Short mmCIF file of C-alpha atoms and ligand atoms in Angstrom, two decimals:
data_model
loop_
_atom_site.label_atom_id
_atom_site.label_comp_id
_atom_site.label_asym_id
_atom_site.label_seq_id
_atom_site.Cartn_x
_atom_site.Cartn_y
_atom_site.Cartn_z
CA MET A 1 1.85 -29.42 25.37
CA SER A 2 -0.87 -29.23 28.72
CA ASP A 3 -4.25 -30.83 28.31
CA GLY A 4 -5.26 -27.54 28.76
CA ILE A 5 -4.01 -26.56 25.36
CA ASP A 6 -5.64 -29.46 23.65
CA ARG A 7 -9.07 -28.31 24.57
CA TYR A 8 -8.57 -25.05 22.71
CA VAL A 9 -7.14 -26.91 19.71
CA SER A 10 -10.21 -29.23 19.90
CA GLU A 11 -12.37 -26.47 20.10
CA ALA A 12 -10.73 -24.63 17.22
CA ALA A 13 -10.65 -27.69 15.24
CA LYS A 14 -14.52 -27.41 15.18
CA ALA A 15 -15.05 -23.92 14.85
CA GLY A 16 -12.58 -24.29 11.66
CA GLU A 17 -14.82 -27.20 10.26
CA GLN A 18 -18.04 -24.70 10.35
CA ARG A 19 -16.27 -21.88 9.00
CA ALA A 20 -15.30 -24.43 6.01
CA GLU A 21 -18.99 -25.60 5.84
CA LEU A 22 -20.08 -21.29 5.58
CA ARG A 23 -17.26 -20.80 3.04
CA LYS A 24 -18.18 -23.47 0.77
CA ARG A 25 -21.76 -21.94 0.88
CA VAL A 26 -20.37 -18.47 0.12
CA LYS A 27 -18.82 -19.71 -2.54
CA SER A 28 -21.89 -20.73 -4.00
CA TRP A 29 -23.52 -16.78 -4.09
CA LYS A 30 -23.23 -14.60 -6.63
CA PHE A 31 -20.39 -11.64 -6.81
CA ASP A 32 -22.53 -9.34 -5.36
CA THR A 33 -23.90 -11.37 -2.79
CA ILE A 34 -20.53 -12.50 -1.59
CA ALA A 35 -19.52 -8.60 -1.76
CA VAL A 36 -22.61 -7.63 0.66
CA HIS A 37 -22.31 -10.28 3.12
CA GLY A 38 -18.80 -12.20 3.08
CA MET A 39 -18.11 -14.48 5.65
CA TYR A 40 -20.44 -11.58 8.09
CA SER A 41 -23.01 -14.41 8.79
CA LEU A 42 -25.87 -14.26 11.07
CA ASP A 43 -24.15 -16.10 13.52
CA GLU A 44 -21.43 -14.12 13.43
CA ALA A 45 -23.45 -11.23 13.60
CA LEU A 46 -24.69 -12.69 16.98
CA THR A 47 -21.78 -14.12 18.84
CA GLY A 48 -18.78 -11.33 17.56
CA GLY A 49 -20.94 -8.68 16.04
CA HIS A 50 -22.98 -7.76 18.97
CA GLY A 51 -25.90 -8.49 16.72
CA GLY A 52 -24.72 -5.69 14.47
CA VAL A 53 -26.04 -5.88 10.78
CA ILE A 54 -23.06 -4.74 9.78
CA GLU A 55 -19.48 -5.64 10.60
CA PRO A 56 -18.08 -4.37 13.95
CA ILE A 57 -15.00 -2.37 13.88
CA VAL A 58 -12.96 -3.26 16.15
CA LEU A 59 -10.15 -1.10 17.11
CA SER A 60 -9.05 -2.65 20.35
CA THR A 61 -5.35 -3.42 20.06
CA SER A 62 -5.65 -6.85 21.23
CA GLN A 63 -7.26 -9.71 22.53
CA VAL A 64 -8.20 -11.05 25.78
CA PHE A 65 -7.74 -14.59 26.67
CA ARG A 66 -9.49 -17.05 28.99
CA ASP A 67 -6.11 -18.49 30.59
CA SER A 68 -2.69 -18.86 29.79
CA ASP A 69 -3.03 -21.80 28.28
CA GLU A 70 -5.63 -20.31 25.27
CA MET A 71 -2.79 -17.31 24.86
CA GLU A 72 0.29 -20.21 24.64
CA ALA A 73 -2.34 -21.63 22.43
CA ALA A 74 -3.00 -18.18 20.38
CA LEU A 75 0.65 -17.03 20.51
CA SER A 76 2.10 -20.03 18.97
CA TYR A 77 -0.63 -20.45 16.42
CA ARG A 78 -2.05 -23.04 16.99
CA ILE A 79 -5.67 -22.12 17.25
CA PRO A 80 -6.91 -19.08 14.60
CA ALA A 81 -6.87 -15.89 17.26
CA TRP A 82 -6.25 -12.43 16.44
CA THR A 83 -3.84 -11.57 19.18
CA TYR A 84 -2.49 -8.20 18.47
CA SER A 85 -3.68 -5.79 15.72
CA ARG A 86 -0.75 -5.57 14.23
CA ILE A 87 -0.56 -8.97 13.47
CA HIS A 88 -4.71 -9.80 12.60
CA ASN A 89 -8.17 -7.86 13.54
CA PRO A 90 -11.42 -8.93 13.34
CA THR A 91 -12.39 -6.00 11.21
CA ILE A 92 -9.78 -6.67 8.88
CA HIS A 93 -10.56 -10.27 8.81
CA TYR A 94 -14.10 -9.94 7.35
CA LEU A 95 -12.49 -7.49 4.50
CA GLU A 96 -9.51 -9.48 3.83
CA GLU A 97 -12.37 -12.69 3.76
CA THR A 98 -14.72 -10.84 1.21
CA LEU A 99 -11.38 -9.51 -0.95
CA ALA A 100 -10.11 -13.28 -1.32
CA LEU A 101 -13.59 -14.44 -1.84
CA LEU A 102 -13.90 -11.81 -4.78
CA GLU A 103 -10.66 -12.23 -6.43
CA SER A 104 -10.78 -16.06 -6.19
CA TYR A 105 -14.66 -15.50 -7.88
CA GLY A 106 -15.03 -18.38 -10.70
CA ALA A 107 -11.53 -19.64 -10.46
CA ASP A 108 -11.07 -23.39 -9.59
CA ALA A 109 -8.23 -22.49 -7.29
CA ASP A 110 -8.70 -21.01 -3.75
CA ALA A 111 -7.10 -18.06 -2.66
CA SER A 112 -6.19 -16.33 0.87
CA ALA A 113 -5.51 -12.40 1.42
CA LEU A 114 -3.33 -10.03 3.54
CA CYS A 115 -4.45 -6.61 3.64
CA THR A 116 -1.94 -4.02 4.21
CA SER A 117 -0.93 -0.27 5.33
CA SER A 118 -0.81 1.23 1.34
CA GLY A 119 -0.55 -0.10 -2.03
CA MET A 120 2.59 0.29 -2.32
CA SER A 121 3.28 -1.76 1.08
CA ALA A 122 1.30 -4.63 -0.27
CA ILE A 123 3.46 -4.71 -3.37
CA LYS A 124 6.34 -4.66 -1.18
CA GLN A 125 5.20 -7.41 1.18
CA ALA A 126 4.22 -9.73 -1.59
CA VAL A 127 7.64 -9.31 -3.53
CA GLU A 128 10.20 -9.64 -0.39
CA PRO A 129 10.30 -12.94 0.16
CA LEU A 130 10.63 -13.66 -3.74
CA VAL A 131 13.75 -11.87 -3.78
CA ALA A 132 15.00 -13.13 -0.12
CA ARG A 133 18.72 -14.45 -0.79
CA LEU A 134 19.01 -17.61 0.85
CA PRO A 135 22.42 -17.83 3.22
CA GLY A 136 25.70 -18.78 1.21
CA ASP A 137 23.28 -18.29 -2.53
CA SER A 138 25.90 -15.72 -4.48
CA ASN A 139 23.76 -15.72 -7.62
CA PRO A 140 23.06 -12.61 -8.89
CA ILE A 141 18.93 -12.08 -8.50
CA ASN A 142 16.26 -10.48 -10.55
CA PHE A 143 12.94 -10.07 -11.72
CA VAL A 144 10.97 -9.23 -15.22
CA SER A 145 8.46 -6.43 -15.13
CA SER A 146 6.37 -4.36 -17.66
CA ALA A 147 7.46 -0.53 -17.59
CA GLN A 148 4.22 0.08 -18.05
CA VAL A 149 3.55 0.18 -13.92
CA TYR A 150 2.41 2.86 -11.35
CA GLY A 151 4.99 5.35 -10.59
CA GLY A 152 5.18 4.13 -7.24
CA SER A 153 5.94 1.01 -8.33
CA PHE A 154 8.56 2.04 -10.97
CA GLN A 155 10.67 3.33 -7.84
CA LEU A 156 10.43 0.49 -5.85
CA PHE A 157 11.66 -1.62 -8.19
CA ASN A 158 14.03 0.62 -10.09
CA VAL A 159 15.82 2.18 -6.98
CA ARG A 160 15.07 0.70 -4.03
CA MET A 161 15.27 -3.00 -5.59
CA PRO A 162 19.02 -2.17 -6.92
CA GLU A 163 20.04 -0.68 -3.46
CA ARG A 164 19.67 -4.08 -2.23
CA GLY A 165 21.55 -6.00 -5.02
CA VAL A 166 18.60 -6.97 -7.26
CA GLU A 167 18.40 -6.31 -10.50
CA PRO A 168 14.49 -5.02 -12.36
CA ARG A 169 14.41 -6.09 -15.53
CA TRP A 170 12.41 -3.95 -17.85
CA VAL A 171 9.23 -4.93 -20.56
CA ALA A 172 8.33 -1.65 -22.57
CA ALA A 173 5.15 -3.65 -24.19
CA PRO A 174 3.97 -6.04 -21.81
CA ALA A 175 1.77 -7.69 -24.63
CA GLU A 176 4.34 -9.38 -26.32
CA ALA A 177 5.11 -12.80 -24.91
CA ASP A 178 8.39 -12.74 -26.45
CA ALA A 179 9.78 -9.65 -24.69
CA TRP A 180 9.16 -11.00 -21.38
CA GLU A 181 10.62 -14.56 -22.10
CA LYS A 182 14.11 -13.20 -23.72
CA GLN A 183 14.59 -11.21 -19.89
CA ILE A 184 14.03 -14.25 -18.12
CA ASP A 185 16.97 -16.51 -16.77
CA GLU A 186 17.81 -19.31 -14.16
CA ASN A 187 18.18 -16.17 -11.44
CA THR A 188 14.23 -14.84 -12.22
CA ARG A 189 12.46 -14.89 -9.34
CA PHE A 190 8.76 -13.49 -10.52
CA LEU A 191 6.92 -11.51 -13.06
CA TYR A 192 4.93 -8.50 -12.64
CA ALA A 193 2.53 -6.41 -14.34
CA GLU A 194 -0.43 -4.31 -14.40
CA MET A 195 -3.74 -5.07 -15.79
CA PRO A 196 -4.97 -2.45 -16.84
CA SER A 197 -1.63 -0.26 -16.47
CA ASN A 198 -1.75 3.30 -14.50
CA PRO A 199 -2.40 5.56 -17.01
CA GLN A 200 -0.77 4.30 -20.01
CA GLN A 201 -3.90 1.64 -20.16
CA GLY A 202 -1.44 -0.90 -20.82
CA CYS A 203 -2.72 -4.94 -21.23
CA PHE A 204 -1.23 -8.32 -21.53
CA ASP A 205 -2.34 -11.47 -21.95
CA VAL A 206 -2.73 -12.73 -18.52
CA ALA A 207 -3.00 -16.48 -19.46
CA GLU A 208 -0.20 -16.47 -21.99
CA LEU A 209 1.78 -14.85 -19.18
CA ALA A 210 1.36 -16.89 -16.46
CA SER A 211 1.98 -20.15 -18.28
CA LEU A 212 5.53 -18.67 -19.51
CA ALA A 213 6.04 -17.79 -15.37
CA HIS A 214 5.16 -21.28 -15.02
CA ARG A 215 6.96 -23.32 -17.55
CA HIS A 216 9.91 -21.20 -16.04
CA GLY A 217 8.98 -22.39 -12.06
CA ILE A 218 7.94 -18.98 -11.07
CA PRO A 219 5.18 -16.45 -10.10
CA LEU A 220 3.11 -14.48 -12.12
CA ILE A 221 2.04 -11.03 -9.95
CA VAL A 222 -0.55 -9.09 -11.12
CA ASP A 223 -1.49 -5.46 -10.17
CA SER A 224 -5.34 -5.04 -10.65
CA THR A 225 -5.96 -2.01 -9.06
CA ILE A 226 -7.45 0.29 -12.02
CA ALA A 227 -9.80 -3.38 -13.20
CA THR A 228 -10.85 -4.57 -9.20
CA PRO A 229 -12.32 -7.72 -9.26
CA ALA A 230 -15.68 -6.79 -10.41
CA LEU A 231 -14.39 -6.73 -13.91
CA LEU A 232 -10.84 -8.60 -13.98
CA ARG A 233 -9.68 -11.73 -11.69
CA PRO A 234 -6.33 -12.60 -12.65
CA ILE A 235 -6.23 -15.83 -10.68
CA GLU A 236 -9.13 -17.04 -12.94
CA PHE A 237 -6.48 -17.26 -15.45
CA GLY A 238 -3.64 -18.47 -13.88
CA ALA A 239 -1.90 -15.71 -11.82
CA ASP A 240 -0.29 -16.30 -8.40
CA ILE A 241 -0.69 -12.81 -6.92
CA VAL A 242 -3.07 -10.12 -7.15
CA VAL A 243 -1.98 -6.63 -5.18
CA HIS A 244 -4.19 -3.77 -5.11
CA SER A 245 -4.23 -0.43 -3.44
CA LEU A 246 -7.13 -0.64 -1.95
CA THR A 247 -6.91 3.36 -1.88
CA LYS A 248 -8.07 3.66 -5.32
CA THR A 249 -11.31 2.44 -6.83
CA ILE A 250 -12.36 -0.29 -4.29
CA GLY A 251 -12.21 2.52 -1.56
CA GLY A 252 -14.14 4.90 -3.86
CA SER A 253 -15.28 7.27 -1.70
CA GLY A 254 -11.62 8.13 -1.15
CA SER A 255 -11.40 8.55 2.79
CA SER A 256 -8.50 5.91 3.46
CA VAL A 257 -5.25 4.44 2.23
CA GLY A 258 -4.42 0.80 2.25
CA GLY A 259 -3.55 -2.26 0.12
CA ALA A 260 -4.14 -6.09 -0.17
CA ILE A 261 -2.50 -9.07 -1.50
CA ILE A 262 -4.43 -12.13 -2.55
CA ALA A 263 -2.61 -14.89 -3.34
CA ARG A 264 -3.44 -18.44 -4.71
CA HIS A 265 -3.11 -21.49 -2.91
CA GLY A 266 -0.36 -23.38 -3.64
CA LEU A 267 1.79 -20.76 -5.82
CA VAL A 268 4.52 -21.54 -8.57
CA SER A 269 7.86 -20.61 -7.44
CA ARG A 270 11.02 -22.56 -7.21
CA HIS A 271 12.63 -20.32 -4.32
CA LEU A 272 9.75 -20.33 -1.68
CA THR A 273 9.60 -23.69 0.67
CA ASP A 274 6.43 -25.44 0.31
CA GLU A 275 5.55 -23.92 3.39
CA GLN A 276 5.23 -20.84 1.99
CA LYS A 277 3.82 -21.70 -1.45
CA GLY A 278 1.01 -23.58 0.55
CA ASN A 279 -1.03 -20.69 1.64
CA TYR A 280 1.34 -17.52 0.49
CA ALA A 281 -0.50 -14.72 2.69
CA MET A 282 -1.14 -16.15 5.39
CA TRP A 283 2.44 -17.49 6.05
CA LEU A 284 3.59 -13.68 5.09
CA LYS A 285 0.82 -12.62 7.55
CA LEU A 286 2.14 -15.00 10.70
CA LEU A 287 5.75 -14.20 9.69
CA PRO A 288 7.22 -11.34 7.46
CA PHE A 289 4.49 -9.16 8.02
CA ARG A 290 3.86 -9.53 12.08
CA ASP A 291 7.68 -9.26 11.94
CA SER A 292 7.68 -5.83 9.88
CA GLY A 293 4.66 -4.79 10.67
CA PRO A 294 2.59 -2.62 7.67
CA CYS A 295 -0.82 -2.93 9.20
CA LEU A 296 -3.60 -1.93 7.99
CA SER A 297 -5.77 0.50 10.68
CA PRO A 298 -9.28 -1.24 11.45
CA PHE A 299 -10.99 2.04 11.22
CA SER A 300 -9.91 1.61 6.80
CA ALA A 301 -10.90 -1.90 7.16
CA TYR A 302 -14.53 -1.05 8.15
CA LEU A 303 -14.64 1.97 5.50
CA PHE A 304 -13.30 -0.48 2.54
CA LEU A 305 -15.59 -3.28 3.87
CA CYS A 306 -18.30 -0.75 3.36
CA GLU A 307 -17.25 0.45 -0.29
CA LEU A 308 -16.84 -3.14 -0.95
CA LYS A 309 -20.39 -4.02 -0.80
CA THR A 310 -21.28 -1.87 -3.98
CA LEU A 311 -18.18 -2.41 -5.79
CA ARG A 312 -19.94 -3.95 -8.92
CA THR A 313 -22.75 -1.68 -9.37
CA ARG A 314 -20.17 1.27 -8.90
CA VAL A 315 -17.74 0.28 -11.41
CA GLU A 316 -20.51 -0.77 -14.18
CA ARG A 317 -21.71 3.12 -13.51
CA LEU A 318 -18.25 4.64 -14.16
CA SER A 319 -17.13 2.34 -16.97
CA ARG A 320 -20.70 3.33 -18.40
CA SER A 321 -20.17 6.90 -18.40
CA ALA A 322 -15.87 6.99 -18.93
CA GLN A 323 -17.15 4.85 -22.32
CA LYS A 324 -19.40 8.15 -23.18
CA VAL A 325 -16.93 10.75 -22.13
CA ALA A 326 -14.15 9.17 -23.96
CA GLU A 327 -16.19 9.21 -27.06
CA PHE A 328 -16.45 12.83 -26.52
CA LEU A 329 -12.80 13.45 -26.48
CA ALA A 330 -12.06 11.33 -29.13
CA ARG A 331 -14.32 13.84 -31.83
CA HIS A 332 -12.71 17.36 -30.12
CA PRO A 333 -10.54 19.13 -32.28
CA LYS A 334 -8.37 19.74 -29.90
CA VAL A 335 -7.56 16.31 -28.41
CA GLU A 336 -5.09 15.01 -30.42
CA LYS A 337 -5.44 11.36 -29.02
CA VAL A 338 -7.52 9.43 -26.59
CA ASP A 339 -6.56 6.08 -24.78
CA TYR A 340 -9.08 4.45 -23.30
CA LEU A 341 -9.41 0.54 -23.69
CA GLY A 342 -13.02 0.87 -24.64
CA LEU A 343 -12.45 2.66 -28.01
CA GLU A 344 -11.83 0.24 -30.88
CA SER A 345 -9.26 2.61 -32.50
CA HIS A 346 -7.13 1.62 -29.06
CA PRO A 347 -4.49 -0.68 -29.80
CA MET A 348 -5.61 -3.16 -26.73
CA HIS A 349 -9.14 -3.14 -26.88
CA GLN A 350 -9.33 -6.84 -28.31
CA LEU A 351 -7.30 -7.96 -25.71
CA ALA A 352 -8.82 -5.81 -22.81
CA ALA A 353 -11.89 -7.22 -24.01
CA LYS A 354 -11.26 -11.02 -24.11
CA TYR A 355 -9.90 -10.26 -20.09
CA MET A 356 -12.30 -7.05 -18.85
CA ARG A 357 -15.77 -7.88 -18.52
CA LEU A 358 -18.44 -7.05 -16.30
CA VAL A 359 -18.90 -9.94 -13.47
CA ASP A 360 -21.81 -12.05 -13.66
CA ALA A 361 -22.73 -10.12 -16.92
CA ASP A 362 -20.10 -11.04 -19.09
CA GLU A 363 -20.01 -7.79 -21.27
CA PRO A 364 -16.74 -6.30 -21.91
CA MET A 365 -16.46 -3.36 -20.04
CA PHE A 366 -13.27 -1.28 -19.80
CA GLY A 367 -13.38 0.75 -16.36
CA HIS A 368 -13.02 4.33 -15.04
CA LEU A 369 -9.53 5.62 -16.13
CA LEU A 370 -8.72 7.35 -19.65
CA SER A 371 -6.05 9.61 -21.04
CA PHE A 372 -5.78 12.17 -23.49
CA ASN A 373 -3.32 14.50 -24.83
CA VAL A 374 -3.94 17.89 -25.52
CA LYS A 375 -3.17 19.10 -28.92
CA GLY A 376 -0.72 21.60 -28.54
CA THR A 377 2.67 22.58 -25.88
CA TRP A 378 3.09 21.76 -22.47
CA GLU A 379 2.13 25.17 -21.40
CA GLU A 380 -1.43 24.77 -23.52
CA THR A 381 -1.82 20.99 -21.94
CA ARG A 382 -1.02 23.04 -18.37
CA ALA A 383 -3.85 25.83 -19.28
CA VAL A 384 -6.56 23.17 -20.09
CA PHE A 385 -5.51 20.94 -16.73
CA ASP A 386 -5.79 24.86 -15.01
CA ARG A 387 -9.91 26.02 -16.69
CA LEU A 388 -11.29 22.62 -14.86
CA GLN A 389 -14.26 23.55 -12.73
CA LEU A 390 -15.95 20.36 -11.98
CA VAL A 391 -13.18 17.95 -12.47
CA VAL A 392 -10.89 17.91 -9.71
CA ARG A 393 -7.25 18.66 -9.59
CA ALA A 394 -5.71 15.52 -7.76
CA THR A 395 -3.39 12.95 -7.98
CA ASP A 396 -5.94 10.28 -6.79
CA LEU A 397 -7.87 7.67 -9.05
CA GLY A 398 -10.87 5.80 -9.06
CA ARG A 399 -12.88 8.61 -6.58
CA ILE A 400 -16.42 8.99 -7.01
CA LYS A 401 -15.81 12.53 -7.79
CA SER A 402 -14.24 12.51 -11.59
CA VAL A 403 -10.28 13.63 -11.19
CA ALA A 404 -7.98 14.70 -13.55
CA THR A 405 -3.83 14.72 -13.21
CA ILE A 406 -1.21 15.40 -15.87
CA PRO A 407 1.51 12.27 -14.69
CA ALA A 408 4.61 13.66 -15.91
CA ILE A 409 4.19 16.53 -13.28
CA SER A 410 2.74 14.32 -10.74
CA THR A 411 2.36 10.76 -10.30
CA HIS A 412 5.38 10.17 -12.69
CA GLN A 413 7.43 13.17 -11.68
CA GLN A 414 10.10 11.03 -9.89
CA GLN A 415 11.24 9.12 -12.00
CA GLY A 416 12.86 11.73 -14.73
CA ASP A 417 12.58 12.09 -18.90
CA GLU A 418 13.94 8.37 -19.46
CA GLY A 419 11.83 6.69 -16.91
CA ARG A 420 8.62 8.52 -18.34
CA LYS A 421 10.26 7.68 -22.04
CA LEU A 422 9.95 4.29 -21.46
CA ALA A 423 7.01 4.22 -19.67
CA ASN A 424 5.35 6.19 -22.51
CA ILE A 425 4.79 8.95 -20.54
CA PRO A 426 4.19 12.31 -23.08
CA PRO A 427 4.15 15.34 -20.91
CA ASN A 428 0.24 16.84 -22.84
CA MET A 429 -0.89 13.69 -21.26
CA VAL A 430 -3.68 14.30 -18.79
CA ARG A 431 -4.75 11.18 -16.70
CA LEU A 432 -8.85 11.35 -16.37
CA CYS A 433 -10.48 9.21 -14.10
CA VAL A 434 -14.57 9.19 -14.49
CA GLY A 435 -16.38 9.67 -11.77
CA GLY A 436 -20.06 9.42 -10.45
CA GLU A 437 -20.93 12.55 -11.97
CA ALA A 438 -24.10 12.69 -14.36
CA THR A 439 -21.75 12.21 -17.77
CA GLU A 440 -23.20 15.22 -19.40
CA ASP A 441 -21.99 17.48 -16.71
CA ILE A 442 -18.53 15.95 -16.74
CA ILE A 443 -18.46 16.57 -20.89
CA ALA A 444 -19.48 20.09 -20.04
CA ASP A 445 -16.38 20.84 -18.15
CA LEU A 446 -14.09 19.20 -20.11
CA ALA A 447 -15.57 20.99 -23.28
CA GLN A 448 -15.66 24.69 -20.98
CA ALA A 449 -11.75 23.53 -20.53
CA LEU A 450 -10.80 22.70 -23.68
CA ALA A 451 -12.57 25.70 -26.23
CA GLY A 452 -10.31 27.92 -23.54
C1 PLP B 1 -1.77 3.89 -6.54
C2 PLP B 1 -1.48 2.87 -6.82
C3 PLP B 1 -0.48 1.85 -6.06
C4 PLP B 1 0.11 2.47 -5.27
O1 PLP B 1 -0.97 2.72 -3.97
P1 PLP B 1 -0.94 3.23 -2.35
O2 PLP B 1 -2.37 2.96 -1.66
O3 PLP B 1 -1.12 4.54 -2.73
O4 PLP B 1 0.19 3.02 -1.91
C5 PLP B 1 -0.13 0.77 -7.01
N1 PLP B 1 -0.52 1.00 -8.27
C6 PLP B 1 -1.53 1.48 -9.07
C7 PLP B 1 -1.95 0.78 -10.17
C8 PLP B 1 -1.90 2.34 -7.97
O5 PLP B 1 -3.04 3.17 -9.07
#
């Protein structure tokens, strides 16, 4: 190594110490403060940010280096650098830092984040190294997942994984720890569940499932897209990896597609090396992610950053409105059943109340997602759906606009009758994501659609 490289390495080490100091300070803040400022400090604004109040959008595909020594140090990962936007980028960096801080808020573990081009690519990148076959190993490989997962995740696990010899094992009722335990053997690589699930709002005991996974030396992965860190931070309860579709609640305005993986440092896995487990998100970023290329656009990262700043306020507002809408639907004679975690009648209400609490308020709160089954046939369900005038028909979720969909013909269409039965998606189910409109207007629209 030339002296020139040494100089950059020691310069970077000094900068690293300053960042660690800043991180400590940021970690002492409340959730909203972290969401608003993240690691974009005054110093950062004055150096990297041209003095801008808001994080800069760095669209440049690559970084310039002062000389060959700095280039070599950067490309060999001896100094932190962003180098090329497929690997890293300053705008994406601010988003990743904020997400990692918010997901590990209140936990006694540290975490890092990796942003990806979509929620599905986050899930794929997160699980891929866990199901890798080591040379010479011919043992079968499996993993255990809740059957109550997003339709795309179901496809990835149920179709794509078997194509490459990895067996998914399903748990129909994720709240029952025994059902998980029965499926685990020495070839199980990880446990996977959504909390709450989309659209059934299935729940499970996060702490209990994390300790079950750890007893077997495997990680627990939680898709926390619906809850967002404003309501639930699975790492605090022992989960190893959290995945998000940033496209949904976090990106409430609905202007970009993106995903994130947030992994605790030192995650549990019998199959990964110590290097992989130390900082899984960073290891993914520097190697497999770099080599496969599902990177987020810096422009989208900027949009997500803007949305994150108001996450807690937005989630609180949507949750309070969803509670009133659910109560209205529960009283309606044309509605057979309402599933909303905030209703005491929901079988998972108690469990959800234990885990889903508005951060820094410690008040149980249940998010914007609910579903209701129309009393009547599939045709009658479609007629109610087609009469909606304010609530938009779309396969979308977590929007600032109220959105409805019929899962059986949209999100859960690919998986067929069998898969839908397993996931408990009847044809008369309407999924409703309550938006930021005045609650009275949402209720009035539902009332006219149900009246026929
Ligand atoms: C939408 C969704 C995904 C997939 O995210 P994309 O950004 O659409 O790829 C994963 N999990 C859940 C719970 C979702 O709602």
